[in-house]
Amino acid sequence: MTRIMRIAVRDYLAYVRTIGFWLSIVLMPVGMSVFGFASTMMDRSSPAPAVAVVDFTGGRYAHALRQAFAAAEPQERPAALLVPAAGGPFPDPATATARLKPLVASRGGAPGSLDAAVIIRPSGDGVAIDLWTRNAADPSLERAVRLAAGDELRRERLEKAGVNAAQLKAIDALKPQITAYSPKAAGERVSLRDKLPGLAGFAMGILLWMVVFTGAGMLLNSVIEEKSSRILEVMLTSASVPEIMTGKILGVAAVTATVLAVWLTLAATVLSLQFPDVAADLASILFTGGMIGYLLLFFVGGYLMFATLYVTVGAFCETTREAQTLLGPMMILLSLPVAFMSQAITHPDSPLLETLSWVPIFTPFMMAARAASDPPAWEVAGTAALMFATTALELWVAGPAFKSGALSTGRFELKVFFASLVRRQT
Amino acid sequence: MGPAAVVLEGVTKRYGGFTAVDDLSFQAAAGRILGFLGPNGAGKTSSIRMMLGLIAPTSGRISVLGEPDASKVRARIGFLPEERGLYRRMTPVSAIAFLASLKGMAPAEARRRARSLLEEQGLGAAMDRQIRSLSKGMAQKVQLLSALAHEPDLVILDEPFSGLDPVNQQSLEAIIRKLADRGATVIFSTHVMQHAERLCDHVVLLAGGRKVFDGSVAEARGAAPRTLVLEGPFDPAAVSDLPGLEGLASEAADGGGVRVTAALRAGAPAQDVLKAAFAKGLDIQRFELKEPHLHDAFIVLTQGAPA
């Protein structure tokens, strides 16, 4: 046990003393914040597009668009800025198009240039709208025009049918009152609190995926460094293979746990300051009824299962390049459970997910994501036992493979790797 | 010879169809220095790995410090591998202390010991620098110290002199002698015979995975013939008739005349050759008997061994 701890502490300190460790602690929250606010920041930093509206229906639709584009609050940016159509009024839509099209095509910022031009003309019982825009990739303006013009068209028709403005307003305000109930929900009425277990399980699954993803690289590099510099050979004369493997796995686990502790503390602080009710509900869900224990069981088991595999593979690699070639297929394998995890939020009782929970590489992710469905105790115990048994089996067969790989100096050969796993001898 | 620290009996190691070590038996006496000699590929590293318990023999029996399994006496063994390296970003003190702590030393004691060893070996100024900033010789010395910090009873060094400059080689020889003086058993492999000749009480010579010699350095030297050098203005053909000589080679001597070099047959007295030369009236200006070195014995003993 002492040797395991000493190996773990050395590996932990080796990582904690690197710049990369501190960058990963700081950059992830910054990155998440930037990711979260990127859309808002983009909107705020770019000016509202200048749009000219030419309405050949009498001005009703131009008015509707002006209202739709206006900002809801004085401090908000309007969806678009309506500007007079240079050279107007125009005798007909064709002339308007001919005059405005060059202004839309001209460089942004040039005098009289437009970001978009909207030309509205009568068409049969309704209207036809031509939208000329500089930024064809942005569908937001077209969407806003479609909604505003559609509303106005509907309003016009209803007025013609005898519905007055007050009645129209009252009709628009009509909304059904829907209340969701579930026998599993507290008080039978479904609230955000009832959705939190599913979200917490999903978040734990994603967290595990991130830990395995980042920890895999660290474990591989750590073993490769020791193997290529022949330190591993010296260590094998000082400690047993399970001690070295366990020490390394725990060392990297402590590194990722430190990073996670900082991130989670930060997230909990932000959540409790911004959404105190949600934070209280989440804490209550996690710390009552054994939910935190359930999630930790599969988190720890999953980490150990994947970490053991990575340490063994690392022992067979001489260089990081060799490891990279192996990491690719392993990451694809690791990505498979993620595809099913999001489904588990809405369909935790799906038979497919229940079946996948019994496949060891899926177990930790599926069971974490299915936390909301409150799987039966026998299923929790059975899948957990299978997961830990797989880890034990991995250790049993991988131990000699690790030793064999650590003492070899050749390139990684799949044949040799599997032969050492199968023969389980040095 | 005292009690054996390491005993190998009929040890064989095969990798698939290749036999790396074939029926190897020898004993390393406790508190003595044993040279484990042989050309590259002779099976030295495989034998060392079997002694350390890193790989299992295909057949045969190994006992290390009285135990059939070296892993049970790990804490009493120090090992320096042939290919060396340390954690490049660690300091010498931390690296030595870490490896000593794996051998059971308390971390604080291990650090104290590391500092004292580094000071002793003239590396005091470098003890808190990262290993990557040290010279190759300094780094090798740090690694050697990391194998010795826990004061092992058995020290196994695989090619410890390779890559060291003459000054550091001399310093390593002094360390090895000091270990033996302290009572530790030292086994080191090398293919440079001068070190073994100067240091070893006992040598085991391997070639092609087989033991070709096991005994003292003096006994090993006995396996090679003594060499006789005769110089003078005489006909080289006349020398070939002298008793006890074989493998004659002649060349022009620096000061004129010829120099004949010949191997003296085992047991043949050199003075008989000299007497016979005078009896034949040869003008002998130089007569030198050269005792064989371990290097000569190495060549003789490994010749004809399977590659």
XYZ file of C-alpha atoms in Angstrom:
733
model
C 0.000 0.000 0.000
C 2.884 2.334 0.863
C 4.514 1.786 -2.505
C 1.211 2.374 -4.307
C 0.785 5.677 -2.492
C 4.369 6.742 -3.201
C 3.985 6.044 -6.904
C 0.633 7.831 -6.903
C 2.024 10.869 -5.061
C 5.022 11.120 -7.411
C 2.812 10.984 -10.483
C 0.368 13.455 -8.953
C 3.103 15.975 -8.113
C 4.722 15.522 -11.523
C 1.471 16.651 -13.181
C 0.517 19.321 -10.676
C 3.889 21.009 -11.248
C 3.286 21.400 -14.972
C 1.914 24.541 -16.601
C -0.612 22.436 -18.505
C -2.314 21.397 -15.275
C -2.922 24.995 -14.188
C -3.957 26.015 -17.689
C -6.535 23.216 -17.792
C -7.940 24.354 -14.447
C -8.280 27.954 -15.579
C -9.071 27.560 -19.268
C -11.980 25.131 -18.980
C -14.262 27.500 -16.979
C -13.177 30.381 -19.196
C -13.873 28.276 -22.279
C -17.280 27.211 -20.972
C -18.179 30.826 -20.178
C -17.091 31.981 -23.623
C -19.039 29.079 -25.171
C -22.131 30.011 -23.173
C -21.959 33.699 -23.924
C -20.576 33.466 -27.448
C -23.947 33.912 -29.132
C -24.925 36.895 -26.964
C -21.487 38.442 -27.362
C -21.690 38.040 -31.142
C -25.124 39.692 -31.215
C -24.012 42.553 -29.027
C -20.794 43.178 -30.880
C -22.302 43.262 -34.399
C -24.498 46.211 -35.460
C -28.151 45.670 -36.381
C -28.485 45.115 -40.130
C -29.736 48.092 -42.154
C -32.906 47.027 -43.996
C -34.997 48.986 -46.494
C -38.655 47.993 -46.780
C -40.691 48.922 -49.864
C -44.354 48.092 -49.424
C -46.675 48.201 -52.480
C -49.686 47.046 -50.417
C -50.332 50.403 -48.763
C -47.844 50.323 -45.898
C -49.566 47.831 -43.594
C -46.853 45.208 -43.906
C -44.027 47.747 -43.640
C -45.556 48.865 -40.348
C -45.785 45.253 -39.133
C -42.119 44.673 -39.986
C -41.040 47.881 -38.244
C -42.766 46.674 -35.080
C -41.288 43.182 -35.383
C -37.736 44.472 -35.862
C -37.881 46.919 -32.953
C -36.112 45.963 -29.718
C -38.364 44.622 -26.968
C -36.451 46.650 -24.363
C -34.708 50.001 -24.856
C -31.286 48.525 -23.882
C -31.589 45.614 -26.334
C -30.277 45.579 -29.883
C -33.094 45.710 -32.501
C -33.358 42.717 -34.881
C -32.885 45.123 -37.801
C -32.669 48.854 -38.396
C -35.228 50.102 -40.924
C -33.734 52.745 -43.213
C -35.387 54.752 -46.029
C -35.057 53.181 -49.451
C -32.707 55.482 -51.383
C -34.250 56.692 -54.647
C -37.822 55.905 -53.574
C -40.714 56.010 -53.939
C -40.639 53.496 -56.765
C -43.347 53.101 -59.387
C -43.370 49.318 -59.320
C -41.660 46.311 -57.688
C -39.375 45.688 -60.689
C -37.968 49.226 -60.481
C -37.546 48.918 -56.709
C -35.634 45.680 -57.185
C -33.460 47.183 -59.920
C -32.576 50.187 -57.737
C -32.069 48.441 -54.402
C -30.217 45.328 -55.568
C -26.927 47.233 -56.248
C -27.119 48.798 -52.773
C -27.389 45.340 -51.190
C -24.527 44.090 -53.355
C -22.254 47.043 -52.460
C -19.660 46.754 -49.682
C -21.023 47.064 -46.174
C -20.414 50.521 -44.715
C -20.416 52.281 -48.129
C -22.761 55.316 -48.324
C -26.329 54.166 -48.959
C -25.413 50.484 -48.728
C -27.974 48.058 -47.364
C -27.710 44.745 -45.541
C -31.079 43.707 -46.918
C -34.013 45.007 -48.929
C -37.590 43.755 -48.503
C -39.971 44.372 -51.386
C -43.627 43.562 -50.641
C -46.249 43.429 -53.361
C -49.830 42.150 -53.586
C -50.190 38.637 -54.915
C -53.585 36.995 -55.402
C -55.391 37.009 -52.054
C -52.186 37.643 -50.132
C -48.778 39.184 -50.563
C -45.481 38.172 -52.133
C -42.246 39.257 -50.534
C -38.793 39.434 -52.150
C -35.974 39.497 -49.626
C -32.583 40.573 -50.952
C -29.853 40.017 -48.393
C -26.056 40.342 -48.304
C -25.690 37.556 -45.740
C -27.426 34.553 -47.287
C -26.095 32.296 -44.525
C -28.074 34.096 -41.805
C -31.675 32.861 -41.760
C -32.794 35.088 -38.855
C -33.955 38.029 -40.994
C -35.975 35.790 -43.312
C -37.523 34.127 -40.270
C -38.460 37.468 -38.703
C -39.991 38.707 -41.983
C -41.907 35.448 -42.460
C -43.363 35.584 -38.920
C -44.290 39.285 -38.999
C -45.812 39.109 -42.482
C -47.669 35.903 -41.632
C -49.161 37.447 -38.508
C -50.192 40.514 -40.418
C -51.739 38.438 -43.210
C -53.734 36.421 -40.656
C -54.797 39.607 -38.859
C -55.944 41.158 -42.145
C -58.033 38.137 -43.007
C -59.659 37.954 -39.594
C -60.532 41.664 -39.704
C -62.110 41.128 -43.108
C -64.093 38.270 -41.554
C -65.492 40.639 -38.935
C -63.164 40.073 -36.021
C -62.269 43.396 -34.442
C -58.870 44.325 -33.005
C -59.867 43.693 -29.371
C -61.227 40.261 -30.175
C -58.093 39.499 -32.166
C -55.909 40.440 -29.201
C -57.987 38.265 -26.900
C -57.726 35.311 -29.322
C -53.941 35.718 -29.588
C -53.707 35.657 -25.794
C -55.459 32.280 -25.556
C -53.145 29.510 -24.278
C -54.002 26.085 -22.844
C -52.985 25.510 -19.253
C -51.033 22.272 -19.166
C -49.882 20.617 -15.946
C -47.694 17.524 -16.122
C -48.153 14.801 -13.504
C -46.152 11.691 -12.802
C -46.514 9.037 -10.094
C -42.734 9.285 -9.641
C -42.790 13.060 -9.123
C -42.882 14.545 -5.644
C -46.526 15.501 -5.090
C -47.271 13.910 -8.485
C -46.826 17.273 -10.208
C -43.755 17.320 -12.474
C -41.364 20.195 -11.894
C -37.744 20.989 -12.786
C -36.734 19.173 -9.603
C -38.054 15.917 -11.090
C -35.950 16.379 -14.193
C -32.779 17.087 -12.209
C -31.857 13.439 -11.449
C -31.780 12.660 -15.180
C -29.726 15.759 -15.873
C -27.381 14.994 -12.961
C -26.874 11.426 -14.235
C -26.246 12.668 -17.744
C -23.807 15.275 -16.428
C -21.990 12.591 -14.408
C -21.752 10.411 -17.515
C -20.297 13.282 -19.528
C -17.933 14.083 -16.660
C -16.741 10.470 -16.616
C -16.239 10.599 -20.350
C -14.156 13.771 -20.002
C -12.113 12.289 -17.161
C -11.422 9.088 -19.076
C -10.667 11.086 -22.213
C -8.144 13.394 -20.506
C -6.868 10.771 -18.059
C -6.163 8.364 -20.909
C -3.640 10.723 -22.456
C -1.966 11.357 -19.118
C -1.730 7.657 -18.270
C -0.375 6.730 -21.663
C 2.237 9.490 -21.588
C 3.240 8.682 -18.029
C 3.819 5.008 -18.799
C 5.543 5.766 -22.109
C 7.926 8.226 -20.414
C 8.873 5.617 -17.827
C 9.172 2.857 -20.353
C 11.196 4.763 -22.937
C 13.579 6.043 -20.268
C 13.819 2.526 -18.763
C 12.629 3.760 -15.356
C 9.870 1.193 -15.512
C 12.456 -1.587 -15.481
C 13.941 -0.181 -12.257
C 10.474 0.258 -10.774
C 9.663 -3.366 -11.533
C 12.565 -4.346 -9.284
C 11.083 -2.215 -6.512
C 7.345 -2.807 -6.758
C 4.955 -5.376 -8.172
C 3.072 -4.817 -11.410
C -0.301 -4.316 -9.655
C 1.336 -1.803 -7.310
C 2.821 0.186 -10.200
C -0.380 0.077 -12.241
C -2.578 0.996 -9.283
C -0.212 3.758 -8.190
C -0.209 5.305 -11.637
C -3.969 5.040 -12.003
C -4.526 6.626 -8.597
C -1.993 9.381 -9.309
C -3.768 10.421 -12.490
C -7.146 9.972 -10.775
C -5.998 12.421 -8.087
C -4.947 14.904 -10.770
C -8.307 14.747 -12.524
C -10.121 14.784 -9.172
C -8.303 17.988 -8.256
C -9.276 19.610 -11.540
C -12.854 18.395 -11.199
C -13.073 19.599 -7.598
C -12.085 23.099 -8.711
C -14.518 23.072 -11.649
C -17.403 21.634 -9.641
C -16.852 24.072 -6.767
C -16.883 26.908 -9.264
C -20.005 25.554 -10.969
C -21.761 25.040 -7.625
C -20.904 28.587 -6.561
C -22.213 30.090 -9.807
C -25.348 27.915 -9.653
C -26.104 28.781 -6.027
C -25.629 32.498 -6.720
C -27.592 32.624 -9.984
C -30.204 29.918 -9.376
C -30.354 29.254 -5.612
C -33.562 27.192 -5.878
C -32.114 24.871 -8.514
C -28.892 24.535 -6.490
C -30.873 23.620 -3.367
C -32.957 21.064 -5.295
C -29.846 19.555 -6.862
C -28.100 19.273 -3.504
C -31.178 17.709 -1.987
C -31.443 15.140 -4.833
C -27.752 14.244 -4.714
C -27.367 13.979 -0.967
C -30.604 12.249 -0.047
C -31.617 8.775 -1.153
C -28.072 7.677 -2.021
C -27.978 9.311 -5.477
C -24.434 10.612 -4.981
C -23.265 7.151 -3.888
C -24.941 5.591 -6.917
C -23.268 8.011 -9.311
C -19.863 7.729 -7.618
C -20.044 3.932 -7.756
C -20.299 3.930 -11.543
C -17.950 6.902 -11.922
C -15.132 5.233 -9.965
C -15.779 1.802 -11.485
C -15.829 3.215 -15.009
C -12.630 5.170 -14.481
C -10.783 2.132 -13.125
C -11.990 -0.063 -15.970
C -10.776 2.278 -18.719
C -7.621 3.429 -16.898
C -6.374 -0.143 -16.528
C -6.725 -0.645 -20.253
C -4.830 2.546 -21.075
C -1.965 1.768 -18.687
C -1.511 -1.635 -20.283
C -1.533 -0.245 -23.798
C 0.964 2.440 -22.711
C 3.420 -0.227 -21.585
C 3.534 -1.571 -25.130
C 4.278 1.779 -26.739
C 7.771 3.161 -27.115
C 6.781 6.636 -28.307
C 3.810 8.972 -27.999
C 3.322 8.633 -31.761
C 2.676 4.926 -31.357
C 0.267 5.709 -28.543
C -1.587 8.257 -30.685
C -2.260 5.615 -33.333
C -3.846 3.431 -30.675
C -5.710 6.243 -28.966
C -7.780 6.924 -32.105
C -9.614 3.583 -32.214
C -9.948 3.581 -28.437
C -11.556 7.012 -28.481
C -14.037 5.848 -31.119
C -14.918 2.959 -28.820
C -15.256 5.385 -25.938
C -17.500 7.690 -27.964
C -20.131 5.018 -28.599
C -21.760 5.276 -25.144
C -22.104 9.056 -25.498
C -24.379 8.566 -28.502
C -26.810 6.657 -26.276
C -26.427 8.762 -23.149
C -28.486 11.710 -24.399
C -31.305 9.286 -25.159
C -31.245 8.142 -21.558
C -32.427 11.551 -20.324
C -35.761 11.228 -22.116
C -36.019 7.433 -22.333
C -34.213 6.032 -19.267
C -36.337 2.878 -19.320
C -35.655 2.052 -22.951
C -35.038 -1.712 -23.343
C -31.990 -0.972 -25.511
C -30.413 1.146 -22.755
C -31.236 -1.516 -20.169
C -29.488 -4.111 -22.333
C -26.471 -1.877 -23.002
C -26.107 -1.344 -19.250
C -24.918 -4.950 -19.050
C -22.145 -4.410 -21.604
C -19.137 -3.384 -19.485
C -17.805 -0.561 -21.690
C -21.293 0.983 -21.672
C -22.155 0.208 -18.036
C -20.818 3.301 -16.224
C -22.223 5.710 -18.800
C -25.613 4.048 -19.201
C -26.179 3.489 -15.496
C -25.202 7.070 -14.666
C -27.500 8.431 -17.346
C -30.341 6.130 -16.221
C -30.174 7.423 -12.649
C -33.522 9.202 -13.071
C -35.369 5.974 -13.828
C -34.328 4.587 -10.433
C -33.142 1.184 -11.754
C -33.975 -1.792 -9.508
C -31.419 -2.717 -6.856
C -30.630 -6.066 -8.460
C -29.772 -4.333 -11.719
C -27.558 -1.781 -9.973
C -25.755 -4.506 -8.019
C -25.457 -6.803 -11.041
C -24.094 -4.223 -13.475
C -21.717 -2.816 -10.848
C -20.454 -6.308 -10.025
C -19.937 -7.031 -13.716
C -18.069 -3.749 -14.167
C -15.721 -4.402 -11.238
C -15.272 -8.021 -12.305
C -14.241 -6.768 -15.751
C -11.693 -4.451 -14.114
C -10.364 -7.331 -12.018
C -10.136 -9.509 -15.118
C -8.349 -6.708 -16.935
C -5.835 -6.425 -14.078
C -5.361 -10.184 -14.034
C -4.631 -10.515 -17.722
C -3.054 -7.085 -18.175
C -0.546 -7.434 -15.325
C 1.798 -9.808 -17.153
C 1.125 -7.965 -20.417
C 2.193 -4.738 -18.713
C 5.389 -6.389 -17.479
C 6.096 -7.934 -20.849
C 5.514 -4.589 -22.566
C 7.597 -2.722 -20.004
C 10.609 -4.949 -20.580
C 10.369 -5.062 -24.342
C 12.143 -2.486 -26.432
C 10.587 -3.132 -29.811
C 7.718 -1.399 -31.539
C 4.131 -2.031 -30.539
C 2.853 -5.149 -32.243
C -0.766 -6.098 -31.909
C 0.168 -9.767 -32.218
C 2.633 -9.534 -29.319
C 0.152 -7.543 -27.241
C -2.640 -10.063 -27.604
C -0.251 -12.992 -27.274
C 0.961 -11.674 -23.909
C -2.642 -11.127 -22.816
C -3.625 -14.601 -23.833
C -0.555 -16.466 -22.597
C -0.479 -14.497 -19.368
C 3.167 -15.283 -18.889
C 6.441 -13.392 -19.119
C 34.316 -18.563 -0.842
C 31.600 -17.435 1.620
C 27.887 -18.223 1.523
C 26.238 -17.568 -1.818
C 24.144 -14.445 -2.301
C 22.935 -15.634 -5.698
C 22.698 -19.209 -6.930
C 21.681 -20.284 -10.425
C 21.244 -23.984 -11.140
C 20.678 -25.239 -14.672
C 18.846 -22.094 -15.677
C 17.531 -21.897 -19.217
C 15.515 -19.122 -20.839
C 13.856 -19.561 -24.189
C 11.899 -16.960 -26.174
C 9.887 -19.042 -28.578
C 12.441 -21.049 -30.539
C 15.391 -18.893 -29.445
C 17.457 -19.968 -26.445
C 18.849 -16.843 -24.777
C 20.365 -18.633 -21.774
C 21.244 -22.297 -21.862
C 21.718 -24.403 -18.720
C 23.492 -21.688 -16.731
C 24.806 -22.506 -13.253
C 27.006 -20.400 -10.990
C 27.146 -18.900 -7.532
C 27.937 -15.337 -6.459
C 29.588 -15.346 -3.038
C 28.210 -12.884 -0.507
C 30.289 -9.747 -0.052
C 32.345 -10.299 -3.210
C 32.443 -8.704 -6.645
C 31.409 -10.939 -9.523
C 31.993 -9.951 -13.125
C 29.377 -11.210 -15.505
C 31.198 -11.124 -18.812
C 30.350 -11.876 -22.359
C 30.027 -10.349 -25.797
C 26.858 -8.564 -26.876
C 23.960 -10.997 -27.115
C 25.616 -13.526 -24.814
C 22.569 -13.669 -22.533
C 23.810 -11.385 -19.746
C 20.753 -9.132 -19.576
C 18.331 -12.072 -19.710
C 20.272 -13.745 -16.867
C 20.199 -10.540 -14.819
C 16.464 -10.130 -15.390
C 15.932 -13.696 -14.198
C 18.027 -13.043 -11.071
C 15.894 -9.951 -10.398
C 12.686 -11.900 -10.878
C 11.650 -9.698 -13.808
C 11.308 -12.710 -16.077
C 10.839 -16.332 -15.146
C 13.330 -18.964 -16.303
C 12.014 -21.581 -18.693
C 13.695 -24.171 -16.495
C 16.191 -24.295 -13.649
C 16.352 -22.856 -10.151
C 17.394 -19.444 -8.900
C 17.999 -18.348 -5.323
C 18.627 -14.712 -4.417
C 19.649 -13.773 -0.873
C 18.286 -17.119 0.246
C 14.898 -16.699 -1.438
C 13.706 -18.539 -4.551
C 11.760 -15.420 -5.567
C 13.744 -12.169 -5.793
C 10.565 -10.132 -5.388
C 10.502 -11.205 -1.730
C 13.855 -9.492 -1.126
C 13.333 -6.490 -3.411
C 14.212 -4.049 -0.668
C 17.663 -5.647 -0.294
C 18.544 -5.412 -3.988
C 19.843 -2.423 -5.928
C 19.703 -2.486 -9.724
C 21.109 -0.337 -12.492
C 19.729 -1.292 -15.934
C 21.794 -1.243 -19.097
C 19.651 1.403 -20.733
C 19.422 4.306 -18.363
C 17.077 7.136 -17.717
C 15.400 9.059 -14.965
C 12.456 11.392 -14.650
C 13.850 14.329 -16.596
C 11.915 16.982 -14.708
C 12.743 15.690 -11.254
C 15.722 16.867 -9.238
C 18.456 14.352 -8.355
C 17.438 14.501 -4.702
C 13.781 13.779 -5.455
C 14.573 11.016 -7.949
C 16.961 9.215 -5.613
C 14.639 9.671 -2.633
C 11.628 8.390 -4.609
C 13.358 5.204 -5.774
C 14.851 4.639 -2.306
C 11.412 5.114 -0.752
C 10.054 2.384 -3.036
C 12.681 0.155 -1.454
C 11.203 0.841 1.940
C 13.116 3.865 3.215
C 11.100 6.534 4.997
C 10.774 9.570 2.663
C 12.568 11.977 5.019
C 15.415 9.532 5.586
C 15.594 8.838 1.839
C 15.978 12.557 1.111
C 18.679 12.917 3.760
C 20.532 9.961 2.328
C 20.152 11.283 -1.229
C 21.644 14.636 -0.247
C 24.554 13.011 1.545
C 25.333 10.674 -1.391
C 25.176 13.507 -3.894
C 27.499 15.650 -1.762
C 29.860 12.686 -1.414
C 29.972 12.203 -5.193
C 30.610 15.883 -5.931
C 27.081 16.538 -7.181
C 26.066 18.808 -4.310
C 25.731 21.850 -6.533
C 23.420 19.998 -8.923
C 21.188 18.264 -6.405
C 18.261 20.665 -6.803
C 18.509 21.160 -10.555
C 16.236 19.268 -12.925
C 17.891 16.109 -14.229
C 17.364 17.218 -17.829
C 19.861 20.033 -17.232
C 22.626 17.681 -16.034
C 25.393 16.258 -18.195
C 25.099 12.626 -19.280
C 27.825 11.569 -16.862
C 26.168 13.366 -13.959
C 22.782 11.857 -14.779
C 24.305 8.371 -14.933
C 25.895 8.925 -11.554
C 22.526 10.024 -10.153
C 20.958 6.846 -11.448
C 23.683 4.739 -9.913
C 23.170 6.487 -6.580
C 19.437 5.822 -6.827
C 20.266 2.097 -6.992
C 22.471 2.340 -3.917
C 20.730 4.826 -1.637
C 18.866 2.181 0.328
C 22.137 0.384 1.099
C 21.264 -2.913 -0.587
C 22.886 -6.223 0.272
C 22.994 -7.209 -3.381
C 23.819 -4.740 -6.150
C 23.301 -5.761 -9.772
C 24.716 -3.412 -12.377
C 24.070 -4.076 -16.066
C 26.917 -2.591 -18.145
C 27.555 0.165 -15.579
C 30.652 1.549 -17.337
C 29.097 2.088 -20.750
C 28.901 5.735 -21.717
C 31.120 6.963 -18.870
C 34.307 8.967 -19.457
C 37.566 7.646 -17.928
C 37.270 9.876 -14.848
C 33.743 8.714 -14.105
C 34.729 5.107 -14.828
C 37.426 5.409 -12.169
C 34.945 6.966 -9.792
C 32.492 4.092 -10.439
C 35.203 1.543 -9.759
C 35.812 3.242 -6.409
C 32.086 3.086 -5.604
C 31.959 -0.627 -6.446
C 34.985 -1.349 -4.235
C 33.389 0.615 -1.426
C 30.204 -1.411 -1.739
C 32.148 -4.644 -1.430
C 34.080 -3.224 1.533
C 30.744 -2.544 3.214
C 29.854 -6.212 2.718
C 27.476 -5.944 -0.228
C 27.575 -8.466 -3.039
C 28.134 -6.808 -6.399
C 27.352 -8.435 -9.726
C 28.105 -6.368 -12.784
C 27.980 -7.214 -16.434
C 30.451 -5.816 -18.915
C 32.240 -6.596 -22.102
C 35.150 -4.298 -21.181
C 37.610 -6.651 -19.545
C 39.868 -4.065 -17.907
C 37.194 -3.157 -15.359
C 36.519 -6.778 -14.510
C 40.228 -7.463 -14.226
C 40.717 -4.636 -11.766
C 37.597 -5.208 -9.694
C 36.452 -8.807 -9.711
C 37.140 -11.608 -7.302
C 35.191 -13.949 -9.527
C 34.149 -13.889 -13.178
C 31.536 -15.815 -15.098
C 31.915 -15.692 -18.851
C 28.972 -16.276 -21.161
C 28.971 -16.778 -24.897
C 26.003 -17.668 -27.026
C 23.850 -18.104 -23.917
C 26.192 -20.705 -22.410
C 28.694 -20.442 -19.598
C 32.201 -20.822 -20.982
C 34.123 -19.951 -17.852
C 33.474 -19.668 -14.104
C 36.345 -18.925 -11.727
C 38.820 -16.326 -10.507
C 40.424 -13.729 -12.741
C 43.776 -15.512 -12.392
C 42.187 -18.777 -13.494
C 40.593 -17.048 -16.443
C 43.928 -15.607 -17.493
C 45.307 -19.161 -17.380
C 42.980 -20.089 -20.207
C 44.913 -17.846 -22.557
C 48.513 -18.601 -23.579
C 51.434 -16.455 -22.441
C 53.123 -14.529 -25.225
C 56.833 -14.434 -25.923
C 58.492 -11.592 -27.844
C 61.970 -12.075 -29.294
C 63.863 -9.343 -31.133
C 67.224 -9.365 -32.875
C 69.082 -9.650 -36.182
C 68.256 -13.286 -36.749
C 66.430 -15.354 -39.323
C 62.765 -15.751 -38.235
C 62.798 -19.329 -39.593
C 65.410 -20.250 -37.004
C 62.990 -19.319 -34.203
C 60.335 -21.748 -35.394
C 62.539 -24.626 -34.218
C 62.622 -23.383 -30.634
C 60.719 -25.591 -28.149
C 57.243 -24.686 -26.766
C 56.363 -22.002 -29.316
C 53.403 -21.870 -31.640
C 51.566 -19.330 -33.738
C 54.670 -17.412 -34.689
C 54.362 -13.993 -36.316
C 57.326 -11.911 -37.416
C 57.730 -8.286 -38.401
C 60.489 -5.758 -38.819
C 61.700 -4.359 -35.507
C 61.955 -0.591 -34.979
C 65.741 -0.568 -34.541
C 66.475 -3.043 -37.359
C 66.310 -6.841 -37.257
C 63.064 -8.725 -36.674
C 60.496 -9.048 -33.941
C 58.927 -12.477 -33.501
C 55.816 -12.845 -31.396
C 54.729 -16.362 -30.424
C 52.375 -18.075 -28.031
C 54.008 -20.209 -25.385
C 52.404 -23.628 -25.065
C 50.709 -24.326 -21.734
C 53.289 -25.577 -19.226
C 56.269 -24.783 -21.423
C 58.959 -22.886 -19.427
C 60.076 -19.629 -21.066
C 63.700 -20.146 -19.953
C 63.879 -23.325 -22.083
C 63.166 -21.197 -25.126
C 65.876 -18.738 -24.146
C 68.388 -21.541 -23.492
C 67.624 -23.126 -26.871
C 67.986 -19.782 -28.638
C 71.431 -19.220 -27.118
C 72.369 -22.813 -27.911
C 71.542 -22.109 -31.563
C 73.672 -18.978 -31.434
C 70.810 -16.578 -32.128
C 71.576 -12.954 -31.353
C 68.663 -12.215 -29.005
C 68.494 -8.500 -28.126
C 65.042 -8.532 -26.535
C 63.301 -11.429 -24.770
C 59.965 -10.580 -23.139
C 57.397 -12.876 -21.585
C 53.908 -11.316 -21.518
C 51.334 -12.679 -19.092
C 47.848 -12.861 -20.650
C 45.170 -10.311 -19.740
C 41.552 -11.117 -19.117
C 40.877 -9.649 -22.541
C 43.063 -12.392 -24.101
C 41.236 -15.032 -22.092
C 37.927 -13.558 -23.209
C 38.929 -13.876 -26.853
C 40.166 -17.425 -26.393
C 37.185 -18.571 -24.360
C 34.538 -17.044 -26.571
C 36.092 -18.275 -29.801
C 34.174 -21.208 -31.121
C 31.203 -20.535 -28.866
C 27.859 -20.370 -30.689
C 26.917 -16.824 -31.685
